[in-house]
PDB file of C-alpha atoms in Angstrom:
ATOM      1  CA  SER A  45      -0.132   0.171   0.122  1.00  0.00           C
ATOM      2  CA  GLN A  46       0.849   3.937  -0.320  1.00  0.00           C
ATOM      3  CA  THR A  47       1.748   5.969   2.268  1.00  0.00           C
ATOM      4  CA  ILE A  48       2.707   9.695   2.549  1.00  0.00           C
ATOM      5  CA  HIS A  49       4.997  11.208   5.076  1.00  0.00           C
ATOM      6  CA  GLN A  50       5.484  14.676   5.705  1.00  0.00           C
ATOM      7  CA  TRP A  51       8.297  16.595   8.288  1.00  0.00           C
ATOM      8  CA  PRO A  52       8.332  18.191  10.784  1.00  0.00           C
ATOM      9  CA  ALA A  53       4.949  17.928  12.140  1.00  0.00           C
ATOM     10  CA  THR A  54       4.756  21.087  13.667  1.00  0.00           C
ATOM     11  CA  LEU A  55       7.617  24.112  13.259  1.00  0.00           C
ATOM     12  CA  VAL A  56       8.174  27.397  14.626  1.00  0.00           C
ATOM     13  CA  GLN A  57      10.850  29.882  12.993  1.00  0.00           C
ATOM     14  CA  PRO A  58      11.574  33.611  13.239  1.00  0.00           C
ATOM     15  CA  VAL A  59      11.316  36.114  10.406  1.00  0.00           C
ATOM     16  CA  GLY A  60      14.434  35.861   7.998  1.00  0.00           C
ATOM     17  CA  SER A  61      15.147  32.357   8.755  1.00  0.00           C
ATOM     18  CA  PRO A  62      15.562  29.827   6.321  1.00  0.00           C
ATOM     19  CA  LEU A  63      13.017  26.808   5.831  1.00  0.00           C
ATOM     20  CA  SER A  64      12.978  22.969   4.830  1.00  0.00           C
ATOM     21  CA  LEU A  65       9.837  20.818   4.670  1.00  0.00           C
ATOM     22  CA  GLU A  66      10.183  17.135   3.191  1.00  0.00           C
ATOM     23  CA  CYS A  67       7.561  14.964   1.692  1.00  0.00           C
ATOM     24  CA  THR A  68       8.209  11.175   0.910  1.00  0.00           C
ATOM     25  CA  VAL A  69       6.070   8.799  -0.915  1.00  0.00           C
ATOM     26  CA  GLU A  70       6.381   4.847  -0.246  1.00  0.00           C
ATOM     27  CA  GLY A  71       4.545   1.942  -2.440  1.00  0.00           C
ATOM     28  CA  THR A  72       4.030   3.870  -5.610  1.00  0.00           C
ATOM     29  CA  SER A  73       6.533   5.045  -8.846  1.00  0.00           C
ATOM     30  CA  ASN A  74       6.346   7.781 -10.796  1.00  0.00           C
ATOM     31  CA  PRO A  75       3.865  10.184  -8.913  1.00  0.00           C
ATOM     32  CA  ASN A  76       2.383  13.581  -9.185  1.00  0.00           C
ATOM     33  CA  LEU A  77       3.769  15.803  -6.301  1.00  0.00           C
ATOM     34  CA  TYR A  78       1.616  18.720  -4.893  1.00  0.00           C
ATOM     35  CA  TRP A  79       2.727  20.727  -2.469  1.00  0.00           C
ATOM     36  CA  TYR A  80      -0.633  22.820  -0.670  1.00  0.00           C
ATOM     37  CA  ARG A  81      -0.945  25.848   1.595  1.00  0.00           C
ATOM     38  CA  GLN A  82      -3.872  26.391   3.888  1.00  0.00           C
ATOM     39  CA  ALA A  83      -4.598  29.238   5.836  1.00  0.00           C
ATOM     40  CA  ALA A  84      -6.462  29.159   9.123  1.00  0.00           C
ATOM     41  CA  GLY A  85      -9.936  28.645   8.583  1.00  0.00           C
ATOM     42  CA  ARG A  86      -9.403  28.761   4.848  1.00  0.00           C
ATOM     43  CA  GLY A  87      -9.299  26.333   1.879  1.00  0.00           C
ATOM     44  CA  LEU A  88      -6.230  24.541   0.273  1.00  0.00           C
ATOM     45  CA  GLN A  89      -3.986  26.860  -1.671  1.00  0.00           C
ATOM     46  CA  LEU A  90      -2.008  24.812  -4.320  1.00  0.00           C
ATOM     47  CA  LEU A  91       1.639  26.154  -4.253  1.00  0.00           C
ATOM     48  CA  PHE A  92       3.778  23.686  -6.793  1.00  0.00           C
ATOM     49  CA  TYR A  93       3.040  20.541  -8.553  1.00  0.00           C
ATOM     50  CA  SER A  94       5.726  18.124 -10.361  1.00  0.00           C
ATOM     51  CA  VAL A  95       5.131  15.446 -12.892  1.00  0.00           C
ATOM     52  CA  GLY A  96       8.782  14.067 -12.473  1.00  0.00           C
ATOM     53  CA  ILE A  97      12.273  14.374 -11.119  1.00  0.00           C
ATOM     54  CA  GLY A  98      13.404  18.409 -11.334  1.00  0.00           C
ATOM     55  CA  GLN A  99      10.202  19.007 -13.052  1.00  0.00           C
ATOM     56  CA  ILE A 100       8.513  21.600 -10.927  1.00  0.00           C
ATOM     57  CA  SER A 101       5.691  24.003 -11.860  1.00  0.00           C
ATOM     58  CA  SER A 102       4.780  27.153  -9.615  1.00  0.00           C
ATOM     59  CA  GLU A 103       1.213  28.200  -9.247  1.00  0.00           C
ATOM     60  CA  VAL A 104       1.753  31.547  -7.416  1.00  0.00           C
ATOM     61  CA  PRO A 105       4.692  33.729  -7.186  1.00  0.00           C
ATOM     62  CA  GLN A 106       5.768  34.002  -3.623  1.00  0.00           C
ATOM     63  CA  ASN A 107       8.790  33.405  -1.168  1.00  0.00           C
ATOM     64  CA  LEU A 108       8.607  29.520  -1.325  1.00  0.00           C
ATOM     65  CA  SER A 109      10.187  27.317  -4.074  1.00  0.00           C
ATOM     66  CA  ALA A 110      10.569  23.400  -4.359  1.00  0.00           C
ATOM     67  CA  SER A 111      12.730  20.761  -5.692  1.00  0.00           C
ATOM     68  CA  ARG A 112      11.840  17.088  -6.380  1.00  0.00           C
ATOM     69  CA  PRO A 113      15.506  15.601  -5.963  1.00  0.00           C
ATOM     70  CA  GLN A 114      14.520  11.873  -6.001  1.00  0.00           C
ATOM     71  CA  ASP A 115      11.028  10.147  -7.905  1.00  0.00           C
ATOM     72  CA  ARG A 116       9.333  10.309  -4.266  1.00  0.00           C
ATOM     73  CA  GLN A 117      10.616  12.684  -2.581  1.00  0.00           C
ATOM     74  CA  PHE A 118       9.486  16.240  -2.965  1.00  0.00           C
ATOM     75  CA  ILE A 119      11.185  19.394  -0.578  1.00  0.00           C
ATOM     76  CA  LEU A 120       9.348  22.751  -0.156  1.00  0.00           C
ATOM     77  CA  SER A 121      11.715  25.596   0.738  1.00  0.00           C
ATOM     78  CA  SER A 122      12.487  29.155   1.740  1.00  0.00           C
ATOM     79  CA  LYS A 123      15.745  31.295   1.821  1.00  0.00           C
ATOM     80  CA  LYS A 124      14.010  34.021   4.126  1.00  0.00           C
ATOM     81  CA  LEU A 125      10.561  33.376   5.947  1.00  0.00           C
ATOM     82  CA  LEU A 126       8.028  35.838   6.141  1.00  0.00           C
ATOM     83  CA  LEU A 127       5.132  36.086   8.730  1.00  0.00           C
ATOM     84  CA  SER A 128       2.849  35.822   6.302  1.00  0.00           C
ATOM     85  CA  ASP A 129       4.270  32.122   5.462  1.00  0.00           C
ATOM     86  CA  SER A 130       2.843  30.999   8.297  1.00  0.00           C
ATOM     87  CA  GLY A 131       0.053  27.781   7.450  1.00  0.00           C
ATOM     88  CA  PHE A 132      -0.393  24.501   7.585  1.00  0.00           C
ATOM     89  CA  TYR A 133       1.561  22.950   4.617  1.00  0.00           C
ATOM     90  CA  LEU A 134       0.228  19.963   2.915  1.00  0.00           C
ATOM     91  CA  CYS A 135       1.826  17.567   0.470  1.00  0.00           C
ATOM     92  CA  ALA A 136      -0.457  15.111  -1.746  1.00  0.00           C
ATOM     93  CA  TRP A 137       0.440  12.583  -4.498  1.00  0.00           C
ATOM     94  CA  SER A 138      -1.607  11.094  -7.184  1.00  0.00           C
ATOM     95  CA  ARG A 139      -1.192   8.521  -9.907  1.00  0.00           C
ATOM     96  CA  GLU A 140       0.773   9.597 -12.995  1.00  0.00           C
ATOM     97  CA  GLY A 141      -1.316  10.454 -16.363  1.00  0.00           C
ATOM     98  CA  GLY A 142      -3.443  12.524 -17.914  1.00  0.00           C
ATOM     99  CA  ARG A 143      -6.635  12.086 -16.344  1.00  0.00           C
ATOM    100  CA  ALA A 144      -7.478  13.521 -12.919  1.00  0.00           C
ATOM    101  CA  HIS A 145      -6.951  11.045 -10.380  1.00  0.00           C
ATOM    102  CA  GLU A 146      -7.633  11.126  -6.520  1.00  0.00           C
ATOM    103  CA  GLN A 147      -5.188  13.309  -4.964  1.00  0.00           C
ATOM    104  CA  PHE A 148      -3.834  11.458  -1.438  1.00  0.00           C
ATOM    105  CA  PHE A 149      -2.627  13.775   1.376  1.00  0.00           C
ATOM    106  CA  GLY A 150       0.341  13.300   4.227  1.00  0.00           C
ATOM    107  CA  PRO A 151      -1.006  14.714   7.499  1.00  0.00           C
ATOM    108  CA  GLY A 152       1.050  17.965   7.082  1.00  0.00           C
ATOM    109  CA  THR A 153       3.211  20.541   8.689  1.00  0.00           C
ATOM    110  CA  ARG A 154       2.305  23.298  10.989  1.00  0.00           C
ATOM    111  CA  LEU A 155       4.316  26.348  10.061  1.00  0.00           C
ATOM    112  CA  THR A 156       4.505  29.305  12.472  1.00  0.00           C
ATOM    113  CA  VAL A 157       6.722  32.195  11.606  1.00  0.00           C
ATOM    114  CA  LEU A 158       7.339  34.673  14.584  1.00  0.00           C
TER     115      LEU A 158
ATOM    116  CA  GLY B 191      -8.924  29.394 -14.975  1.00  0.00           C
ATOM    117  CA  GLU B 192     -11.223  27.331 -13.145  1.00  0.00           C
ATOM    118  CA  ASN B 193     -13.201  28.528  -9.729  1.00  0.00           C
ATOM    119  CA  VAL B 194     -14.991  26.880  -7.337  1.00  0.00           C
ATOM    120  CA  GLU B 195     -17.440  28.027  -5.190  1.00  0.00           C
ATOM    121  CA  GLN B 196     -18.768  26.458  -1.966  1.00  0.00           C
ATOM    122  CA  HIS B 197     -22.002  26.924   0.431  1.00  0.00           C
ATOM    123  CA  PRO B 198     -22.651  27.008   3.251  1.00  0.00           C
ATOM    124  CA  SER B 199     -19.583  28.108   5.049  1.00  0.00           C
ATOM    125  CA  THR B 200     -20.785  26.535   8.088  1.00  0.00           C
ATOM    126  CA  LEU B 201     -23.770  24.051   8.539  1.00  0.00           C
ATOM    127  CA  SER B 202     -25.193  22.937  12.215  1.00  0.00           C
ATOM    128  CA  VAL B 203     -27.425  19.960  12.038  1.00  0.00           C
ATOM    129  CA  GLN B 204     -29.207  17.708  14.822  1.00  0.00           C
ATOM    130  CA  GLU B 205     -27.870  14.432  14.819  1.00  0.00           C
ATOM    131  CA  GLY B 206     -30.110  12.105  12.390  1.00  0.00           C
ATOM    132  CA  ASP B 207     -30.861  14.892  10.084  1.00  0.00           C
ATOM    133  CA  SER B 208     -29.507  15.240   6.385  1.00  0.00           C
ATOM    134  CA  ALA B 209     -26.651  17.705   5.419  1.00  0.00           C
ATOM    135  CA  VAL B 210     -26.383  19.140   1.877  1.00  0.00           C
ATOM    136  CA  ILE B 211     -23.232  20.969   0.893  1.00  0.00           C
ATOM    137  CA  LYS B 212     -23.481  22.887  -2.726  1.00  0.00           C
ATOM    138  CA  CYS B 213     -20.613  23.766  -5.199  1.00  0.00           C
ATOM    139  CA  THR B 214     -20.143  25.155  -8.144  1.00  0.00           C
ATOM    140  CA  TYR B 215     -17.173  25.476 -10.885  1.00  0.00           C
ATOM    141  CA  SER B 216     -16.908  27.680 -13.740  1.00  0.00           C
ATOM    142  CA  ASP B 217     -14.478  25.542 -16.391  1.00  0.00           C
ATOM    143  CA  SER B 218     -17.006  23.557 -18.166  1.00  0.00           C
ATOM    144  CA  ALA B 219     -13.499  21.035 -19.238  1.00  0.00           C
ATOM    145  CA  SER B 220     -13.688  20.180 -15.615  1.00  0.00           C
ATOM    146  CA  ASN B 221     -14.456  16.221 -15.507  1.00  0.00           C
ATOM    147  CA  TYR B 222     -13.627  15.051 -11.976  1.00  0.00           C
ATOM    148  CA  PHE B 223     -14.984  16.257  -8.906  1.00  0.00           C
ATOM    149  CA  PRO B 224     -13.898  15.067  -5.677  1.00  0.00           C
ATOM    150  CA  TRP B 225     -15.026  15.661  -1.880  1.00  0.00           C
ATOM    151  CA  TYR B 226     -12.494  15.521   1.108  1.00  0.00           C
ATOM    152  CA  LYS B 227     -13.173  15.620   4.685  1.00  0.00           C
ATOM    153  CA  GLN B 228     -10.628  17.096   6.763  1.00  0.00           C
ATOM    154  CA  GLU B 229     -10.564  16.475  10.994  1.00  0.00           C
ATOM    155  CA  LEU B 230      -8.601  19.277  12.752  1.00  0.00           C
ATOM    156  CA  GLY B 231      -4.825  18.895  12.326  1.00  0.00           C
ATOM    157  CA  LYS B 232      -4.841  16.479   9.928  1.00  0.00           C
ATOM    158  CA  GLY B 233      -4.496  15.980   6.064  1.00  0.00           C
ATOM    159  CA  PRO B 234      -7.845  15.881   3.994  1.00  0.00           C
ATOM    160  CA  GLN B 235      -9.081  12.507   3.176  1.00  0.00           C
ATOM    161  CA  LEU B 236     -11.141  11.791   0.314  1.00  0.00           C
ATOM    162  CA  ILE B 237     -14.825  10.636   1.012  1.00  0.00           C
ATOM    163  CA  ILE B 238     -16.331  10.314  -2.460  1.00  0.00           C
ATOM    164  CA  ASP B 239     -15.651  11.498  -6.014  1.00  0.00           C
ATOM    165  CA  ILE B 240     -17.632  11.876  -9.252  1.00  0.00           C
ATOM    166  CA  ARG B 241     -16.478  12.184 -13.130  1.00  0.00           C
ATOM    167  CA  SER B 242     -18.101  13.875 -15.575  1.00  0.00           C
ATOM    168  CA  ASN B 243     -19.854  11.306 -17.062  1.00  0.00           C
ATOM    169  CA  VAL B 244     -21.948  10.360 -13.946  1.00  0.00           C
ATOM    170  CA  GLY B 245     -24.695  12.258 -12.838  1.00  0.00           C
ATOM    171  CA  GLU B 246     -25.121  10.664  -9.303  1.00  0.00           C
ATOM    172  CA  LYS B 247     -22.930   8.349  -6.820  1.00  0.00           C
ATOM    173  CA  LYS B 248     -23.650   6.750  -3.693  1.00  0.00           C
ATOM    174  CA  ASP B 249     -21.180   5.052  -0.848  1.00  0.00           C
ATOM    175  CA  GLN B 250     -23.472   3.757   2.302  1.00  0.00           C
ATOM    176  CA  ARG B 251     -24.635   7.768   3.838  1.00  0.00           C
ATOM    177  CA  ILE B 252     -22.912   9.562   1.236  1.00  0.00           C
ATOM    178  CA  ALA B 253     -24.312  10.617  -2.094  1.00  0.00           C
ATOM    179  CA  VAL B 254     -22.903  13.193  -4.539  1.00  0.00           C
ATOM    180  CA  THR B 255     -24.763  14.702  -7.305  1.00  0.00           C
ATOM    181  CA  LEU B 256     -23.339  16.608 -10.584  1.00  0.00           C
ATOM    182  CA  ASN B 257     -25.221  18.712 -13.080  1.00  0.00           C
ATOM    183  CA  LYS B 258     -22.915  19.309 -15.850  1.00  0.00           C
ATOM    184  CA  THR B 259     -25.509  21.842 -17.292  1.00  0.00           C
ATOM    185  CA  ALA B 260     -25.695  23.914 -14.169  1.00  0.00           C
ATOM    186  CA  LYS B 261     -22.115  23.604 -13.672  1.00  0.00           C
ATOM    187  CA  HIS B 262     -22.946  22.927  -9.711  1.00  0.00           C
ATOM    188  CA  PHE B 263     -22.214  19.401  -7.768  1.00  0.00           C
ATOM    189  CA  SER B 264     -23.318  18.371  -4.086  1.00  0.00           C
ATOM    190  CA  LEU B 265     -22.582  16.306  -1.336  1.00  0.00           C
ATOM    191  CA  HIS B 266     -25.225  14.482   0.406  1.00  0.00           C
ATOM    192  CA  ILE B 267     -25.071  13.159   4.164  1.00  0.00           C
ATOM    193  CA  THR B 268     -27.559  11.323   5.724  1.00  0.00           C
ATOM    194  CA  GLU B 269     -28.464  10.082   8.916  1.00  0.00           C
ATOM    195  CA  THR B 270     -25.234  12.269  10.519  1.00  0.00           C
ATOM    196  CA  GLN B 271     -23.470  11.353  13.404  1.00  0.00           C
ATOM    197  CA  PRO B 272     -21.134  13.213  15.635  1.00  0.00           C
ATOM    198  CA  GLU B 273     -18.097  11.342  13.698  1.00  0.00           C
ATOM    199  CA  ASP B 274     -19.330  13.632  10.637  1.00  0.00           C
ATOM    200  CA  SER B 275     -18.032  16.900  12.340  1.00  0.00           C
ATOM    201  CA  ALA B 276     -15.424  18.420  10.156  1.00  0.00           C
ATOM    202  CA  VAL B 277     -14.666  20.350   7.318  1.00  0.00           C
ATOM    203  CA  TYR B 278     -15.478  19.541   3.844  1.00  0.00           C
ATOM    204  CA  PHE B 279     -13.968  20.383   0.607  1.00  0.00           C
ATOM    205  CA  CYS B 280     -15.268  20.147  -2.805  1.00  0.00           C
ATOM    206  CA  ALA B 281     -12.609  20.246  -5.839  1.00  0.00           C
ATOM    207  CA  ALA B 282     -13.067  20.533  -9.582  1.00  0.00           C
ATOM    208  CA  SER B 283     -10.112  19.157 -11.660  1.00  0.00           C
ATOM    209  CA  GLY B 284      -8.337  21.889 -14.276  1.00  0.00           C
ATOM    210  CA  SER B 285      -8.428  21.817 -17.411  1.00  0.00           C
ATOM    211  CA  TYR B 286      -5.692  19.656 -18.181  1.00  0.00           C
ATOM    212  CA  GLY B 287      -6.833  17.181 -15.074  1.00  0.00           C
ATOM    213  CA  GLN B 288      -3.727  17.037 -13.192  1.00  0.00           C
ATOM    214  CA  ASN B 289      -4.505  19.827 -10.908  1.00  0.00           C
ATOM    215  CA  PHE B 290      -7.485  20.619  -8.628  1.00  0.00           C
ATOM    216  CA  VAL B 291      -9.181  23.681  -7.518  1.00  0.00           C
ATOM    217  CA  PHE B 292     -10.255  23.557  -3.815  1.00  0.00           C
ATOM    218  CA  GLY B 293     -13.609  25.221  -2.806  1.00  0.00           C
ATOM    219  CA  PRO B 294     -13.268  27.257   0.758  1.00  0.00           C
ATOM    220  CA  GLY B 295     -14.679  24.368   2.803  1.00  0.00           C
ATOM    221  CA  THR B 296     -17.765  23.709   5.020  1.00  0.00           C
ATOM    222  CA  ARG B 297     -17.682  23.520   8.452  1.00  0.00           C
ATOM    223  CA  LEU B 298     -20.121  20.910   9.609  1.00  0.00           C
ATOM    224  CA  SER B 299     -21.579  20.456  13.007  1.00  0.00           C
ATOM    225  CA  VAL B 300     -23.400  17.600  13.818  1.00  0.00           C
ATOM    226  CA  LEU B 301     -25.428  18.187  17.604  1.00  0.00           C
ATOM    227  CA  PRO B 302     -26.147  15.488  19.734  1.00  0.00           C
TER     228      PRO B 302
END
């Protein structure tokens, strides 16, 4: 069966510090990978998606970047965090292919920037 | 691009009653419509989905209906239970099919 992991679960960082959130998927190959941000009491905003190693598409301009160094590893980074980067970050995966498929979400990382 | 609206934003029902959440979408090319349930502090989990070639789908107490002409779809939960309390999100696939646009969510409270 497939599983998706995210870490850390919670993170408190000062403004201006760097960020690295990691997501890994087990039990599948060539998944599509996604990073979402969820502000408190709000919906899910797609930040990045990837259909393969080194292939990253950004949905919104922002202070964050993403990388996919391995097939089942997706990393969200920032060089200098802003207060507005606080939120609940969710990684998700779906099966490859052009047809829309269910997205499976990880447990999330709650980031607080002070 | 796709835009998804969801109503109501909050919904309170008595245990045993039905709950209905409605979503509208703008892109007529969207063809996949999932519903997710998110409990506090957790990632969303799929509860039911429907594709554009189907008008209705049921899974026990949960059903989804789709009206492609009007571009709206709805989640129906019957015989609600306290454990149904959560935030529910609808989504629509983008024109390519890979990416979802989510609605803003509905906070459902089932009162015992």
